[in-house]
Amino acid sequence: MIKIGVIGAGFIANKFCEAVNKGEMDGKLYAIGSRGLKKAKEFKQRHRFIKAYGSYQDLYNDKDIDLIYLATPHGLHYNHMMEILDYKKNIICEKPFTLNAKQAKEVFNKAKDKNVFIMEAMWTRFLPTIREVKKLITEDIIGDVVKLEADFCFKPNKNDDNRLFQPKLGGGALLDVGIYPITFANLFMGRPKNFDSEVKMYKTGVDIAETIYYNYPDGQAILKAALNYELPLEARISGTKGKVIIEGLHETESAVIYDEKRQTYKTYTNTT
Ligand SMILES: NC(=O)c1ccc[n+]([C@@H]2O[C@H](COP(=O)([O-])OP(=O)(O)OC[C@H]3O[C@@H](n4cnc5c(N)ncnc54)[C@H](OP(=O)(O)O)[C@@H]3O)[C@@H](O)[C@H]2O)c1
């Protein structure tokens, strides 16, 4: 069984560990690495790890670890992945993978040189609802996709010193939540020909809200992300014959598919 090392004992690492312990991954929690040993030990006990390390380097040095799940703030992903690759460890890195394409290319090139597995933990791609909608679109139930709207806009109850609002930690709406609407556009319409965007900046120097227009030869995706107002989490995909409403966006468990007569073709609910 894959021996997993976790870096960063924060919010999402907690969720990941709960999922692994529920048997949702073919692996077992082996070592936790935190910037503080006390925190590492508490995390180890909570999630039944075998080992706790009070520094990330100590964890990288553990020869028994097969895969590292990286759950630090995104502004640190690039440096952490480049370090981990020196130890030839496989990596699953939390979203967003890096802050920009240049960093991502460097990381992928290094992973290739080191011959290790590496991926972004963009879990939305693997959800049963997303797979079902992709299948129905491939079966031409809604015709050619010509428009997609996806919104991830919320108002976090956090202070300005939180990672969400800190440029050095990769804060801002685009990198925290905007990458989900973008993932929807990539999944259902592919790479755009070009794009336009409108951005509202915040006093800490991060983007607080944006609308992005992905332009395709025969269509458009309108993608909204914000950390200063709320919208229902939803994606709407329109085709030449019908449409799909995906409820819950990145954590979707249901979708309604309408045919060319505007009748409900299928209501899909994930029951797994
Ligand atoms: N997939 C999802 O649905 C999802 C949801 C939420 C977040 N995320 C992603 O997961 C990553 C972590 O987010 P999170 O919400 O878990 O953040 P978080 O609760 O703040 O945890 C991040 C952890 O990173 C470590 N860390 C190392 N250097 C740090 C620094 N300079 N400042 C703050 N923390 C530092 C800390 O762990 P130690 O003190 O133990 O070293 C901290 O607990 C982000 O990239 C975020 O986008 C993904």
mmCIF file of C-alpha atoms and ligand atoms in Angstrom:
data_model
loop_
_atom_site.group_PDB
_atom_site.id
_atom_site.type_symbol
_atom_site.label_atom_id
_atom_site.label_comp_id
_atom_site.label_asym_id
_atom_site.label_seq_id
_atom_site.Cartn_x
_atom_site.Cartn_y
_atom_site.Cartn_z
ATOM 1 C CA MET A 1 0.000 0.000 0.000
ATOM 2 C CA ILE A 2 1.236 3.516 -0.829
ATOM 3 C CA LYS A 3 2.872 5.183 2.191
ATOM 4 C CA ILE A 4 1.742 8.814 2.272
ATOM 5 C CA GLY A 5 3.613 11.752 3.785
ATOM 6 C CA VAL A 6 1.577 14.919 4.356
ATOM 7 C CA ILE A 7 3.142 18.405 4.412
ATOM 8 C CA GLY A 8 1.254 21.222 6.203
ATOM 9 C CA ALA A 9 -1.180 20.346 8.991
ATOM 10 C CA GLY A 10 -3.940 22.782 8.016
ATOM 11 C CA PHE A 11 -7.597 22.797 6.976
ATOM 12 C CA ILE A 12 -7.458 20.772 3.765
ATOM 13 C CA ALA A 13 -4.844 18.329 5.078
ATOM 14 C CA ASN A 14 -7.387 17.451 7.782
ATOM 15 C CA LYS A 15 -10.034 16.695 5.136
ATOM 16 C CA PHE A 16 -7.583 14.687 3.048
ATOM 17 C CA CYS A 17 -6.540 12.580 6.055
ATOM 18 C CA GLU A 18 -10.163 11.897 6.997
ATOM 19 C CA ALA A 19 -10.797 10.682 3.435
ATOM 20 C CA VAL A 20 -7.722 8.427 3.405
ATOM 21 C CA ASN A 21 -8.718 6.930 6.751
ATOM 22 C CA LYS A 22 -12.206 6.250 5.353
ATOM 23 C CA GLY A 23 -10.525 4.118 2.677
ATOM 24 C CA GLU A 24 -11.112 6.552 -0.199
ATOM 25 C CA MET A 25 -7.547 6.099 -1.461
ATOM 26 C CA ASP A 26 -5.331 3.060 -1.900
ATOM 27 C CA GLY A 27 -2.784 4.340 0.565
ATOM 28 C CA LYS A 28 -2.118 4.762 4.255
ATOM 29 C CA LEU A 29 -1.153 7.798 6.294
ATOM 30 C CA TYR A 30 2.475 7.285 7.215
ATOM 31 C CA ALA A 31 4.121 10.590 8.231
ATOM 32 C CA ILE A 32 3.022 14.167 8.899
ATOM 33 C CA GLY A 33 5.442 17.068 8.463
ATOM 34 C CA SER A 34 4.693 20.381 10.123
ATOM 35 C CA ARG A 35 6.733 23.496 10.909
ATOM 36 C CA GLY A 36 6.285 22.638 14.596
ATOM 37 C CA LEU A 37 6.760 19.254 16.285
ATOM 38 C CA LYS A 38 3.964 19.829 18.814
ATOM 39 C CA LYS A 39 1.452 20.438 16.025
ATOM 40 C CA ALA A 40 2.810 17.470 14.070
ATOM 41 C CA LYS A 41 2.360 15.178 17.069
ATOM 42 C CA GLU A 42 -1.226 16.335 17.627
ATOM 43 C CA PHE A 43 -2.010 15.779 13.948
ATOM 44 C CA LYS A 44 -0.345 12.366 14.040
ATOM 45 C CA GLN A 45 -2.532 11.315 16.938
ATOM 46 C CA ARG A 46 -5.740 12.706 15.413
ATOM 47 C CA HIS A 47 -5.261 10.898 12.093
ATOM 48 C CA ARG A 48 -3.310 7.821 13.244
ATOM 49 C CA PHE A 49 -0.032 8.526 11.379
ATOM 50 C CA ILE A 50 2.988 6.335 12.176
ATOM 51 C CA LYS A 51 5.471 9.245 12.317
ATOM 52 C CA ALA A 52 5.479 12.976 13.069
ATOM 53 C CA TYR A 53 8.201 15.380 11.911
ATOM 54 C CA GLY A 54 8.747 18.925 13.175
ATOM 55 C CA SER A 55 10.235 20.069 9.866
ATOM 56 C CA TYR A 56 9.372 19.436 6.234
ATOM 57 C CA GLN A 57 12.996 18.462 5.432
ATOM 58 C CA ASP A 58 12.911 15.685 8.022
ATOM 59 C CA LEU A 59 9.880 14.220 6.273
ATOM 60 C CA TYR A 60 11.498 14.498 2.819
ATOM 61 C CA ASN A 61 14.447 12.511 4.199
ATOM 62 C CA ASP A 62 12.269 9.553 5.225
ATOM 63 C CA LYS A 63 13.130 6.873 2.657
ATOM 64 C CA ASP A 64 9.953 4.857 3.345
ATOM 65 C CA ILE A 65 7.584 7.541 2.007
ATOM 66 C CA ASP A 66 6.233 6.783 -1.490
ATOM 67 C CA LEU A 67 4.115 9.872 -2.068
ATOM 68 C CA ILE A 68 3.889 13.362 -0.589
ATOM 69 C CA TYR A 69 0.568 15.203 -0.409
ATOM 70 C CA LEU A 70 1.420 18.914 -0.339
ATOM 71 C CA ALA A 71 -1.137 21.075 1.492
ATOM 72 C CA THR A 72 0.693 24.347 2.097
ATOM 73 C CA PRO A 73 -0.554 27.773 0.862
ATOM 74 C CA HIS A 74 -0.275 28.084 -2.925
ATOM 75 C CA GLY A 75 2.416 30.782 -2.878
ATOM 76 C CA LEU A 76 4.737 28.118 -1.452
ATOM 77 C CA HIS A 77 3.841 25.199 -3.757
ATOM 78 C CA TYR A 78 6.568 25.900 -6.311
ATOM 79 C CA ASN A 79 9.437 26.016 -3.792
ATOM 80 C CA HIS A 80 8.119 23.050 -1.846
ATOM 81 C CA MET A 81 7.669 20.888 -4.964
ATOM 82 C CA MET A 82 11.133 21.797 -6.287
ATOM 83 C CA GLU A 83 12.597 20.729 -2.910
ATOM 84 C CA ILE A 84 10.585 17.514 -2.728
ATOM 85 C CA LEU A 85 11.683 16.535 -6.247
ATOM 86 C CA ASP A 86 15.319 16.643 -5.088
ATOM 87 C CA TYR A 87 14.335 13.711 -2.874
ATOM 88 C CA LYS A 88 12.728 11.882 -5.845
ATOM 89 C CA LYS A 89 9.330 11.619 -4.160
ATOM 90 C CA ASN A 90 6.002 11.329 -6.007
ATOM 91 C CA ILE A 91 3.739 14.329 -5.372
ATOM 92 C CA ILE A 92 0.065 15.227 -5.205
ATOM 93 C CA CYS A 93 -0.068 19.007 -4.810
ATOM 94 C CA GLU A 94 -3.124 20.943 -3.669
ATOM 95 C CA LYS A 95 -4.726 23.350 -6.112
ATOM 96 C CA PRO A 96 -3.612 25.674 -7.557
ATOM 97 C CA PHE A 97 -0.506 23.744 -8.586
ATOM 98 C CA THR A 98 1.668 26.874 -8.904
ATOM 99 C CA LEU A 99 1.168 30.636 -9.222
ATOM 100 C CA ASN A 100 1.795 30.716 -12.973
ATOM 101 C CA ALA A 101 2.509 28.600 -16.060
ATOM 102 C CA LYS A 102 6.271 29.245 -15.973
ATOM 103 C CA GLN A 103 6.565 27.712 -12.508
ATOM 104 C CA ALA A 104 4.329 24.783 -13.509
ATOM 105 C CA LYS A 105 6.498 24.008 -16.566
ATOM 106 C CA GLU A 106 9.658 24.034 -14.446
ATOM 107 C CA VAL A 107 8.103 21.687 -11.904
ATOM 108 C CA PHE A 108 6.839 19.268 -14.577
ATOM 109 C CA ASN A 109 10.228 19.279 -16.338
ATOM 110 C CA LYS A 110 12.015 18.497 -13.086
ATOM 111 C CA ALA A 111 9.502 15.730 -12.239
ATOM 112 C CA LYS A 112 10.143 14.223 -15.684
ATOM 113 C CA ASP A 113 13.919 14.343 -15.118
ATOM 114 C CA LYS A 114 13.493 12.654 -11.754
ATOM 115 C CA ASN A 115 11.025 10.138 -13.245
ATOM 116 C CA VAL A 116 8.368 10.632 -10.567
ATOM 117 C CA PHE A 117 4.558 10.921 -10.612
ATOM 118 C CA ILE A 118 3.166 14.420 -10.055
ATOM 119 C CA MET A 119 -0.334 15.896 -10.255
ATOM 120 C CA GLU A 120 -2.520 18.741 -9.059
ATOM 121 C CA ALA A 121 -5.223 17.676 -6.604
ATOM 122 C CA MET A 122 -8.004 19.060 -8.820
ATOM 123 C CA TRP A 123 -10.528 16.649 -7.336
ATOM 124 C CA THR A 124 -13.502 18.132 -9.244
ATOM 125 C CA ARG A 125 -12.309 16.403 -12.430
ATOM 126 C CA PHE A 126 -12.893 13.018 -10.859
ATOM 127 C CA LEU A 127 -16.374 13.533 -9.400
ATOM 128 C CA PRO A 128 -19.062 11.106 -10.642
ATOM 129 C CA THR A 129 -21.369 14.003 -11.683
ATOM 130 C CA ILE A 130 -18.671 15.528 -13.871
ATOM 131 C CA ARG A 131 -17.937 12.164 -15.489
ATOM 132 C CA GLU A 132 -21.659 11.595 -16.146
ATOM 133 C CA VAL A 133 -22.168 15.034 -17.707
ATOM 134 C CA LYS A 134 -19.086 14.560 -19.894
ATOM 135 C CA LYS A 135 -20.459 11.190 -21.048
ATOM 136 C CA LEU A 136 -23.890 12.665 -21.914
ATOM 137 C CA ILE A 137 -22.281 15.536 -23.825
ATOM 138 C CA THR A 138 -20.156 13.031 -25.761
ATOM 139 C CA GLU A 139 -23.405 11.181 -26.574
ATOM 140 C CA ASP A 140 -24.687 14.453 -28.150
ATOM 141 C CA ILE A 141 -27.639 14.858 -25.761
ATOM 142 C CA ILE A 142 -27.278 18.677 -25.696
ATOM 143 C CA GLY A 143 -25.549 19.093 -29.081
ATOM 144 C CA ASP A 144 -22.405 21.178 -29.461
ATOM 145 C CA VAL A 145 -21.479 23.182 -26.374
ATOM 146 C CA VAL A 146 -21.707 26.889 -27.240
ATOM 147 C CA LYS A 147 -21.904 28.602 -23.871
ATOM 148 C CA LEU A 148 -20.770 27.860 -20.352
ATOM 149 C CA GLU A 149 -21.265 29.944 -17.234
ATOM 150 C CA ALA A 150 -19.608 28.931 -13.965
ATOM 151 C CA ASP A 151 -19.519 30.915 -10.738
ATOM 152 C CA PHE A 152 -17.513 30.507 -7.550
ATOM 153 C CA CYS A 153 -18.129 33.656 -5.520
ATOM 154 C CA PHE A 154 -18.171 33.746 -1.737
ATOM 155 C CA LYS A 155 -17.395 36.064 1.161
ATOM 156 C CA PRO A 156 -14.977 34.387 3.563
ATOM 157 C CA ASN A 157 -15.178 35.350 7.224
ATOM 158 C CA LYS A 158 -11.405 35.945 7.457
ATOM 159 C CA ASN A 159 -9.108 38.829 8.385
ATOM 160 C CA ASP A 160 -6.857 40.567 5.874
ATOM 161 C CA ASP A 161 -3.820 38.658 7.201
ATOM 162 C CA ASN A 162 -5.373 35.333 6.093
ATOM 163 C CA ARG A 163 -3.615 33.598 3.155
ATOM 164 C CA LEU A 164 -6.643 34.466 0.961
ATOM 165 C CA PHE A 165 -5.740 38.164 1.045
ATOM 166 C CA GLN A 166 -1.944 37.897 1.186
ATOM 167 C CA PRO A 167 -0.055 38.312 -2.124
ATOM 168 C CA LYS A 168 3.027 36.490 -0.777
ATOM 169 C CA LEU A 169 0.949 33.393 -0.032
ATOM 170 C CA GLY A 170 -0.697 33.467 -3.465
ATOM 171 C CA GLY A 171 -3.946 35.067 -2.248
ATOM 172 C CA GLY A 172 -6.768 36.396 -4.418
ATOM 173 C CA ALA A 173 -9.957 35.111 -5.999
ATOM 174 C CA LEU A 174 -8.444 33.751 -9.216
ATOM 175 C CA LEU A 175 -6.019 31.316 -7.605
ATOM 176 C CA ASP A 176 -8.229 30.305 -4.703
ATOM 177 C CA VAL A 177 -11.621 29.800 -6.375
ATOM 178 C CA GLY A 178 -11.359 31.061 -9.995
ATOM 179 C CA ILE A 179 -9.470 27.969 -10.985
ATOM 180 C CA TYR A 180 -12.661 25.922 -10.549
ATOM 181 C CA PRO A 181 -14.768 27.814 -13.149
ATOM 182 C CA ILE A 182 -11.676 27.714 -15.388
ATOM 183 C CA THR A 183 -11.462 23.948 -14.903
ATOM 184 C CA PHE A 184 -15.120 23.669 -15.989
ATOM 185 C CA ALA A 185 -14.383 25.650 -19.166
ATOM 186 C CA ASN A 186 -11.339 23.479 -19.903
ATOM 187 C CA LEU A 187 -13.281 20.270 -19.269
ATOM 188 C CA PHE A 188 -16.365 21.074 -21.341
ATOM 189 C CA MET A 189 -15.142 23.534 -24.000
ATOM 190 C CA GLY A 190 -11.394 22.992 -24.151
ATOM 191 C CA ARG A 191 -8.683 25.588 -24.525
ATOM 192 C CA PRO A 192 -10.034 29.012 -25.586
ATOM 193 C CA LYS A 193 -8.804 30.907 -28.637
ATOM 194 C CA ASN A 194 -8.263 33.966 -26.424
ATOM 195 C CA PHE A 195 -9.731 35.592 -23.333
ATOM 196 C CA ASP A 196 -10.758 38.930 -21.803
ATOM 197 C CA SER A 197 -11.220 39.743 -18.149
ATOM 198 C CA GLU A 198 -12.463 42.403 -15.748
ATOM 199 C CA VAL A 199 -10.711 42.461 -12.369
ATOM 200 C CA LYS A 200 -11.413 44.274 -9.106
ATOM 201 C CA MET A 201 -8.349 44.667 -6.866
ATOM 202 C CA TYR A 202 -8.286 44.753 -3.049
ATOM 203 C CA LYS A 203 -6.288 47.021 -0.709
ATOM 204 C CA THR A 204 -3.870 44.186 0.233
ATOM 205 C CA GLY A 205 -2.849 43.878 -3.434
ATOM 206 C CA VAL A 206 -4.785 40.737 -4.395
ATOM 207 C CA ASP A 207 -7.592 40.365 -6.940
ATOM 208 C CA ILE A 208 -10.849 40.304 -4.968
ATOM 209 C CA ALA A 209 -13.229 39.588 -7.875
ATOM 210 C CA GLU A 210 -13.138 38.938 -11.593
ATOM 211 C CA THR A 211 -15.160 37.955 -14.613
ATOM 212 C CA ILE A 212 -13.241 36.074 -17.277
ATOM 213 C CA TYR A 213 -14.495 35.610 -20.824
ATOM 214 C CA TYR A 214 -13.026 32.605 -22.605
ATOM 215 C CA ASN A 215 -13.607 33.092 -26.331
ATOM 216 C CA TYR A 216 -13.963 30.112 -28.683
ATOM 217 C CA PRO A 217 -14.573 30.142 -32.457
ATOM 218 C CA ASP A 218 -18.183 29.025 -31.845
ATOM 219 C CA GLY A 219 -18.897 29.994 -28.280
ATOM 220 C CA GLN A 220 -17.961 31.631 -25.019
ATOM 221 C CA ALA A 221 -17.453 30.734 -21.367
ATOM 222 C CA ILE A 222 -18.245 33.393 -18.760
ATOM 223 C CA LEU A 223 -16.433 32.608 -15.529
ATOM 224 C CA LYS A 224 -16.907 34.467 -12.246
ATOM 225 C CA ALA A 225 -14.759 34.321 -9.109
ATOM 226 C CA ALA A 226 -14.979 36.498 -6.012
ATOM 227 C CA LEU A 227 -14.026 36.781 -2.360
ATOM 228 C CA ASN A 228 -16.329 39.730 -1.693
ATOM 229 C CA TYR A 229 -19.867 38.582 -2.655
ATOM 230 C CA GLU A 230 -21.924 35.414 -2.739
ATOM 231 C CA LEU A 231 -23.512 33.600 -5.685
ATOM 232 C CA PRO A 232 -24.965 30.076 -5.812
ATOM 233 C CA LEU A 233 -22.256 27.558 -6.672
ATOM 234 C CA GLU A 234 -23.379 26.470 -10.107
ATOM 235 C CA ALA A 235 -22.396 25.820 -13.711
ATOM 236 C CA ARG A 236 -24.716 26.140 -16.689
ATOM 237 C CA ILE A 237 -23.708 24.537 -19.953
ATOM 238 C CA SER A 238 -25.733 25.362 -23.071
ATOM 239 C CA GLY A 239 -25.583 23.325 -26.240
ATOM 240 C CA THR A 240 -27.142 23.684 -29.662
ATOM 241 C CA LYS A 241 -29.884 21.226 -28.579
ATOM 242 C CA GLY A 242 -30.180 21.344 -24.782
ATOM 243 C CA LYS A 243 -28.523 22.388 -21.568
ATOM 244 C CA VAL A 244 -27.088 21.114 -18.278
ATOM 245 C CA ILE A 245 -27.274 22.701 -14.833
ATOM 246 C CA ILE A 246 -24.544 21.432 -12.517
ATOM 247 C CA GLU A 247 -25.351 22.234 -8.905
ATOM 248 C CA GLY A 248 -22.586 22.707 -6.350
ATOM 249 C CA LEU A 249 -19.867 23.438 -8.936
ATOM 250 C CA HIS A 250 -16.531 22.099 -7.597
ATOM 251 C CA GLU A 251 -18.137 19.755 -5.066
ATOM 252 C CA THR A 252 -21.109 18.808 -7.231
ATOM 253 C CA GLU A 253 -23.284 15.821 -6.446
ATOM 254 C CA SER A 254 -26.089 16.473 -8.920
ATOM 255 C CA ALA A 255 -26.921 17.751 -12.372
ATOM 256 C CA VAL A 256 -30.052 18.224 -14.454
ATOM 257 C CA ILE A 257 -29.852 17.642 -18.192
ATOM 258 C CA TYR A 258 -32.483 19.166 -20.517
ATOM 259 C CA ASP A 259 -33.081 17.993 -24.099
ATOM 260 C CA GLU A 260 -33.985 19.964 -27.224
ATOM 261 C CA LYS A 261 -37.691 19.998 -26.255
ATOM 262 C CA ARG A 262 -36.661 21.699 -22.966
ATOM 263 C CA GLN A 263 -37.799 18.577 -21.156
ATOM 264 C CA THR A 264 -35.747 17.036 -18.354
ATOM 265 C CA TYR A 265 -33.730 14.297 -20.039
ATOM 266 C CA LYS A 266 -32.119 13.137 -16.812
ATOM 267 C CA THR A 267 -31.654 14.207 -13.204
ATOM 268 C CA TYR A 268 -28.376 12.756 -12.065
ATOM 269 C CA THR A 269 -27.605 12.415 -8.370
ATOM 270 C CA ASN A 270 -24.417 10.891 -7.086
ATOM 271 C CA THR A 271 -25.428 8.168 -4.684
ATOM 272 C CA THR A 272 -22.003 6.609 -4.202
HETATM 273 N N1 LIG B 1 -9.102 20.985 -2.759
HETATM 274 C C1 LIG B 1 -9.824 21.798 -2.021
HETATM 275 O O1 LIG B 1 -11.047 21.740 -1.992
HETATM 276 C C2 LIG B 1 -9.132 22.837 -1.179
HETATM 277 C C3 LIG B 1 -9.824 23.469 -0.155
HETATM 278 C C4 LIG B 1 -9.135 24.373 0.634
HETATM 279 C C5 LIG B 1 -7.797 24.670 0.354
HETATM 280 N N2 LIG B 1 -7.169 24.054 -0.682
HETATM 281 C C6 LIG B 1 -5.776 24.381 -1.006
HETATM 282 O O2 LIG B 1 -4.939 23.800 -0.022
HETATM 283 C C7 LIG B 1 -3.839 24.663 0.265
HETATM 284 C C8 LIG B 1 -3.862 24.934 1.760
HETATM 285 O O3 LIG B 1 -5.063 25.565 2.111
HETATM 286 P P1 LIG B 1 -5.682 25.459 3.594
HETATM 287 O O4 LIG B 1 -7.029 26.091 3.527
HETATM 288 O O5 LIG B 1 -5.557 24.077 4.114
HETATM 289 O O6 LIG B 1 -4.695 26.454 4.375
HETATM 290 P P2 LIG B 1 -4.321 26.451 5.920
HETATM 291 O O7 LIG B 1 -5.423 25.906 6.758
HETATM 292 O O8 LIG B 1 -3.802 27.811 6.209
HETATM 293 O O9 LIG B 1 -3.132 25.382 5.989
HETATM 294 C C9 LIG B 1 -1.928 25.548 5.303
HETATM 295 C C10 LIG B 1 -0.801 24.892 6.108
HETATM 296 O O10 LIG B 1 0.421 25.156 5.404
HETATM 297 C C11 LIG B 1 1.494 25.239 6.335
HETATM 298 N N3 LIG B 1 2.298 26.450 6.076
HETATM 299 C C12 LIG B 1 3.597 26.453 5.687
HETATM 300 N N4 LIG B 1 4.069 27.687 5.542
HETATM 301 C C13 LIG B 1 3.042 28.525 5.852
HETATM 302 C C14 LIG B 1 2.914 29.936 5.911
HETATM 303 N N5 LIG B 1 3.938 30.759 5.617
HETATM 304 N N6 LIG B 1 1.724 30.451 6.267
HETATM 305 C C15 LIG B 1 0.691 29.664 6.557
HETATM 306 N N7 LIG B 1 0.738 28.305 6.531
HETATM 307 C C16 LIG B 1 1.911 27.738 6.174
HETATM 308 C C17 LIG B 1 0.878 25.256 7.733
HETATM 309 O O11 LIG B 1 1.059 23.947 8.268
HETATM 310 P P3 LIG B 1 2.162 23.628 9.374
HETATM 311 O O12 LIG B 1 2.056 24.750 10.382
HETATM 312 O O13 LIG B 1 1.713 22.329 9.915
HETATM 313 O O14 LIG B 1 3.500 23.574 8.721
HETATM 314 C C18 LIG B 1 -0.592 25.481 7.496
HETATM 315 O O15 LIG B 1 -1.396 24.837 8.465
HETATM 316 C C19 LIG B 1 -4.037 25.920 -0.593
HETATM 317 O O16 LIG B 1 -3.217 25.851 -1.725
HETATM 318 C C20 LIG B 1 -5.518 25.865 -0.980
HETATM 319 O O17 LIG B 1 -5.786 26.429 -2.247
HETATM 320 C C21 LIG B 1 -7.795 23.135 -1.434
#
